[in-house]
mmCIF file of C-alpha atoms in Angstrom:
data_model
loop_
_atom_site.group_PDB
_atom_site.id
_atom_site.type_symbol
_atom_site.label_atom_id
_atom_site.label_comp_id
_atom_site.label_asym_id
_atom_site.label_seq_id
_atom_site.Cartn_x
_atom_site.Cartn_y
_atom_site.Cartn_z
ATOM 1 C CA MET A 150 175.399 75.948 96.248
ATOM 2 C CA THR A 151 172.240 77.091 98.009
ATOM 3 C CA ASN A 152 169.597 78.938 96.042
ATOM 4 C CA ALA A 153 169.831 82.483 97.391
ATOM 5 C CA ASN A 154 166.056 82.866 97.424
ATOM 6 C CA THR A 155 165.421 79.881 99.670
ATOM 7 C CA ALA A 156 168.170 79.926 102.284
ATOM 8 C CA ASN A 157 166.209 82.287 104.547
ATOM 9 C CA ALA A 158 162.735 81.239 103.488
ATOM 10 C CA PRO A 159 160.032 80.883 106.142
ATOM 11 C CA ALA A 160 159.815 77.459 107.780
ATOM 12 C CA GLU A 161 156.510 76.639 106.074
ATOM 13 C CA THR A 162 158.103 77.076 102.617
ATOM 14 C CA PHE A 163 159.984 74.029 101.432
ATOM 15 C CA PRO A 164 163.689 74.869 100.997
ATOM 16 C CA PHE A 165 164.552 73.978 97.414
ATOM 17 C CA LEU A 166 168.324 73.850 96.891
ATOM 18 C CA THR A 167 170.355 73.517 93.713
ATOM 19 C CA THR A 168 173.885 72.426 92.855
ATOM 20 C CA LEU A 169 175.733 72.047 89.572
ATOM 21 C CA ARG A 170 174.219 68.623 88.848
ATOM 22 C CA LEU A 171 171.353 68.296 91.319
ATOM 23 C CA THR A 172 168.072 69.732 92.497
ATOM 24 C CA LEU A 173 167.176 69.115 96.132
ATOM 25 C CA ARG A 174 163.398 69.359 96.258
ATOM 26 C CA GLU A 175 160.372 68.263 98.222
ATOM 27 C CA ILE A 176 159.509 64.560 98.226
ATOM 28 C CA VAL A 177 156.033 64.197 96.712
ATOM 29 C CA PRO A 178 153.552 61.300 96.285
ATOM 30 C CA THR A 179 154.657 60.642 92.692
ATOM 31 C CA ASP A 180 158.119 59.783 94.073
ATOM 32 C CA ALA A 181 156.822 56.639 95.787
ATOM 33 C CA ALA A 182 157.806 54.263 92.955
ATOM 34 C CA SER A 183 161.345 55.677 92.830
ATOM 35 C CA LEU A 184 161.645 55.398 96.610
ATOM 36 C CA LEU A 185 160.485 51.782 96.424
ATOM 37 C CA ALA A 186 163.188 51.042 93.829
ATOM 38 C CA ILE A 187 165.873 52.475 96.133
ATOM 39 C CA HIS A 188 164.559 51.371 99.532
ATOM 40 C CA GLY A 189 163.552 47.957 98.226
ATOM 41 C CA ASP A 190 167.124 47.264 97.058
ATOM 42 C CA ARG A 191 168.612 45.106 99.807
ATOM 43 C CA GLU A 192 172.219 45.953 98.901
ATOM 44 C CA ALA A 193 171.543 49.704 98.721
ATOM 45 C CA MET A 194 169.856 49.517 102.133
ATOM 46 C CA ARG A 195 172.535 47.348 103.746
ATOM 47 C CA TRP A 196 173.711 50.112 106.090
ATOM 48 C CA PHE A 197 170.690 52.441 106.052
ATOM 49 C CA GLY A 198 169.362 51.473 109.464
ATOM 50 C CA ASN A 199 165.973 50.121 108.401
ATOM 51 C CA ASP A 200 164.856 46.926 106.769
ATOM 52 C CA PRO A 201 164.232 47.228 103.004
ATOM 53 C CA ILE A 202 160.644 48.004 102.042
ATOM 54 C CA ALA A 203 158.655 45.645 99.843
ATOM 55 C CA SER A 204 155.570 47.492 98.606
ATOM 56 C CA LEU A 205 154.379 50.708 97.040
ATOM 57 C CA ALA A 206 152.181 51.263 100.118
ATOM 58 C CA GLU A 207 155.293 51.314 102.309
ATOM 59 C CA ALA A 208 156.922 53.823 99.955
ATOM 60 C CA GLU A 209 153.801 56.005 100.049
ATOM 61 C CA LYS A 210 153.925 55.908 103.856
ATOM 62 C CA MET A 211 157.569 57.021 103.666
ATOM 63 C CA VAL A 212 156.527 60.048 101.571
ATOM 64 C CA GLN A 213 153.955 60.943 104.250
ATOM 65 C CA THR A 214 156.538 60.542 107.022
ATOM 66 C CA PHE A 215 158.982 62.911 105.312
ATOM 67 C CA ALA A 216 156.183 65.414 104.643
ATOM 68 C CA GLY A 217 155.242 65.208 108.324
ATOM 69 C CA TRP A 218 158.686 66.459 109.303
ATOM 70 C CA ARG A 219 157.713 69.828 107.810
ATOM 71 C CA GLN A 220 154.533 70.164 109.885
ATOM 72 C CA PRO A 221 154.701 72.175 113.154
ATOM 73 C CA PRO A 222 156.613 71.543 115.245
ATOM 74 C CA ILE A 223 159.025 71.076 112.356
ATOM 75 C CA LEU A 224 161.248 68.078 113.066
ATOM 76 C CA GLY A 225 163.543 68.527 110.068
ATOM 77 C CA THR A 226 163.695 68.408 106.298
ATOM 78 C CA ARG A 227 164.174 65.536 103.864
ATOM 79 C CA TRP A 228 165.041 66.372 100.276
ATOM 80 C CA ALA A 229 164.536 64.323 97.138
ATOM 81 C CA ILE A 230 167.848 64.323 95.280
ATOM 82 C CA GLU A 231 166.982 64.782 91.618
ATOM 83 C CA ARG A 232 169.652 64.615 88.920
ATOM 84 C CA LYS A 233 169.246 67.585 86.578
ATOM 85 C CA GLN A 234 170.323 65.785 83.408
ATOM 86 C CA ASP A 235 167.418 63.316 83.456
ATOM 87 C CA ARG A 236 165.203 64.659 86.309
ATOM 88 C CA ARG A 237 165.442 61.275 87.984
ATOM 89 C CA LEU A 238 165.135 60.861 91.753
ATOM 90 C CA ILE A 239 168.368 59.083 92.732
ATOM 91 C CA GLY A 240 168.124 59.297 96.528
ATOM 92 C CA THR A 241 167.281 61.490 99.480
ATOM 93 C CA CYS A 242 169.104 63.359 102.205
ATOM 94 C CA GLY A 243 167.883 65.176 105.250
ATOM 95 C CA LEU A 244 168.342 66.817 108.600
ATOM 96 C CA PHE A 245 166.098 65.347 111.300
ATOM 97 C CA ARG A 246 165.690 64.812 115.065
ATOM 98 C CA TRP A 247 165.942 68.592 115.381
ATOM 99 C CA ASN A 248 166.546 69.596 119.002
ATOM 100 C CA ARG A 249 165.992 73.352 119.064
ATOM 101 C CA ASN A 250 167.138 73.722 122.688
ATOM 102 C CA TRP A 251 170.445 72.032 121.978
ATOM 103 C CA LYS A 252 170.700 73.473 118.413
ATOM 104 C CA SER A 253 171.465 70.039 117.017
ATOM 105 C CA CYS A 254 170.134 67.508 114.544
ATOM 106 C CA THR A 255 171.104 64.329 112.694
ATOM 107 C CA VAL A 256 171.970 63.934 109.013
ATOM 108 C CA GLY A 257 170.781 60.946 106.986
ATOM 109 C CA TYR A 258 171.003 59.978 103.332
ATOM 110 C CA GLU A 259 170.794 57.179 100.781
ATOM 111 C CA LEU A 260 171.538 56.857 97.078
ATOM 112 C CA ALA A 261 170.463 54.443 94.337
ATOM 113 C CA ARG A 262 173.244 51.943 93.622
ATOM 114 C CA ASP A 263 173.670 53.016 89.999
ATOM 115 C CA ALA A 264 174.458 56.550 91.220
ATOM 116 C CA TRP A 265 177.229 55.481 93.628
ATOM 117 C CA GLY A 266 180.802 56.623 93.147
ATOM 118 C CA ASP A 267 180.143 59.844 91.232
ATOM 119 C CA GLY A 268 180.346 62.335 94.103
ATOM 120 C CA LEU A 269 176.621 63.108 93.957
ATOM 121 C CA MET A 270 175.956 62.659 97.686
ATOM 122 C CA THR A 271 178.918 64.885 98.534
ATOM 123 C CA GLU A 272 177.427 67.512 96.233
ATOM 124 C CA ALA A 273 173.999 67.190 97.858
ATOM 125 C CA LEU A 274 175.337 67.453 101.409
ATOM 126 C CA VAL A 275 177.535 70.444 100.554
ATOM 127 C CA ALA A 276 174.216 72.228 99.877
ATOM 128 C CA ALA A 277 172.186 70.726 102.736
ATOM 129 C CA LEU A 278 174.630 71.120 105.630
ATOM 130 C CA PRO A 279 175.178 74.895 105.294
ATOM 131 C CA TRP A 280 171.410 75.318 104.969
ATOM 132 C CA GLY A 281 171.046 73.557 108.321
ATOM 133 C CA PHE A 282 173.590 75.757 110.050
ATOM 134 C CA GLU A 283 172.113 78.935 108.582
ATOM 135 C CA SER A 284 168.355 78.326 108.439
ATOM 136 C CA MET A 285 167.928 75.973 111.404
ATOM 137 C CA ALA A 286 170.496 77.867 113.527
ATOM 138 C CA LEU A 287 172.281 74.600 114.267
ATOM 139 C CA ASN A 288 175.484 74.347 116.240
ATOM 140 C CA ARG A 289 175.951 70.597 115.761
ATOM 141 C CA ILE A 290 175.045 68.087 113.050
ATOM 142 C CA GLU A 291 175.425 64.444 114.065
ATOM 143 C CA ALA A 292 175.754 61.237 112.067
ATOM 144 C CA GLN A 293 175.678 57.584 113.055
ATOM 145 C CA VAL A 294 177.299 55.140 110.629
ATOM 146 C CA HIS A 295 177.888 51.397 110.683
ATOM 147 C CA PRO A 296 181.634 50.717 111.193
ATOM 148 C CA GLU A 297 181.760 48.645 107.988
ATOM 149 C CA ASN A 298 180.156 51.373 105.863
ATOM 150 C CA ALA A 299 183.502 52.643 104.564
ATOM 151 C CA ALA A 300 182.010 54.811 101.799
ATOM 152 C CA SER A 301 179.777 56.753 104.190
ATOM 153 C CA LEU A 302 182.573 57.216 106.739
ATOM 154 C CA LYS A 303 184.858 58.498 103.982
ATOM 155 C CA LEU A 304 182.168 60.908 102.756
ATOM 156 C CA LEU A 305 181.566 62.370 106.216
ATOM 157 C CA ARG A 306 185.277 62.709 106.987
ATOM 158 C CA ARG A 307 185.745 64.561 103.692
ATOM 159 C CA LEU A 308 182.998 66.975 104.760
ATOM 160 C CA GLY A 309 184.780 67.620 108.065
ATOM 161 C CA PHE A 310 182.852 65.348 110.427
ATOM 162 C CA VAL A 311 184.889 64.179 113.424
ATOM 163 C CA GLU A 312 184.573 60.704 114.930
ATOM 164 C CA GLU A 313 183.583 60.783 118.598
ATOM 165 C CA GLY A 314 183.361 57.109 119.477
ATOM 166 C CA LEU A 315 181.430 53.884 119.067
ATOM 167 C CA GLN A 316 177.814 53.487 120.160
ATOM 168 C CA ARG A 317 177.527 49.838 121.103
ATOM 169 C CA GLN A 318 174.513 48.035 119.602
ATOM 170 C CA ALA A 319 172.760 51.377 119.054
ATOM 171 C CA GLY A 320 171.026 50.262 115.864
ATOM 172 C CA PHE A 321 168.669 47.393 115.113
ATOM 173 C CA TRP A 322 167.753 46.233 111.607
ATOM 174 C CA TRP A 323 167.684 42.969 109.672
ATOM 175 C CA GLY A 324 166.978 41.261 112.990
ATOM 176 C CA GLU A 325 170.368 42.188 114.470
ATOM 177 C CA HIS A 326 171.821 44.805 116.796
ATOM 178 C CA HIS A 327 174.558 46.940 115.215
ATOM 179 C CA ASP A 328 177.308 49.132 116.606
ATOM 180 C CA LEU A 329 177.397 52.657 115.159
ATOM 181 C CA VAL A 330 180.226 55.152 114.813
ATOM 182 C CA GLN A 331 179.183 58.559 116.193
ATOM 183 C CA LEU A 332 180.408 61.603 114.241
ATOM 184 C CA SER A 333 179.644 65.315 114.318
ATOM 185 C CA LEU A 334 180.290 68.578 112.513
ATOM 186 C CA LEU A 335 180.156 71.823 114.525
ATOM 187 C CA ARG A 336 179.117 75.272 113.354
ATOM 188 C CA HIS A 337 182.520 76.851 114.042
ATOM 189 C CA GLU A 338 184.162 74.126 111.953
ATOM 190 C CA TYR A 339 181.780 74.857 109.100
ATOM 191 C CA SER A 340 182.161 78.631 109.592
ATOM 192 C CA SER A 341 185.938 78.406 109.490
ATOM 193 C CA GLY A 342 185.685 77.420 105.852
ATOM 194 C CA GLU A 343 188.100 74.560 106.417
ATOM 195 C CA GLN A 344 185.600 71.744 105.973
ATOM 196 C CA LEU A 345 183.002 72.795 103.383
#
């Protein structure tokens, strides 16, 4: 569920979103240690598309990168996913590579391993995706997922994303090239109410 006050907020205002169990908020410098715990976990980052990070300085740089997305020209938004029950940052999700001319962007996300399997990322994306269609005036949200990342493929299919094909060796991390499955969700599919 999107906070009614923030769905149509000006671009310079960070779009805080809430769900039953989560707060989607701005990523701030004090989140660096939590980001290091998640992004430094080799298993959690197995399919993320980047090598794991190894230092607090790298996590601090990540915070700055995500904050930079909100500076003009705005490239997208990355939310900290905070669990309401303990106010712990358990991951992030975001809409990035915003192409205003084509009305498209890419979705990305990651979750701490001890938060897997509880439907929390589904809950976060059910708030973030409609915000993108409404506030960013998107027509298309894309995703690229490693073919062996069954959990992520299942999540996106459940949200209505449609597979479009295989991008051969489109990714490079851990010193290897990786094929990626290309998926997308279109505005009219979201608007039909059938997917979200």
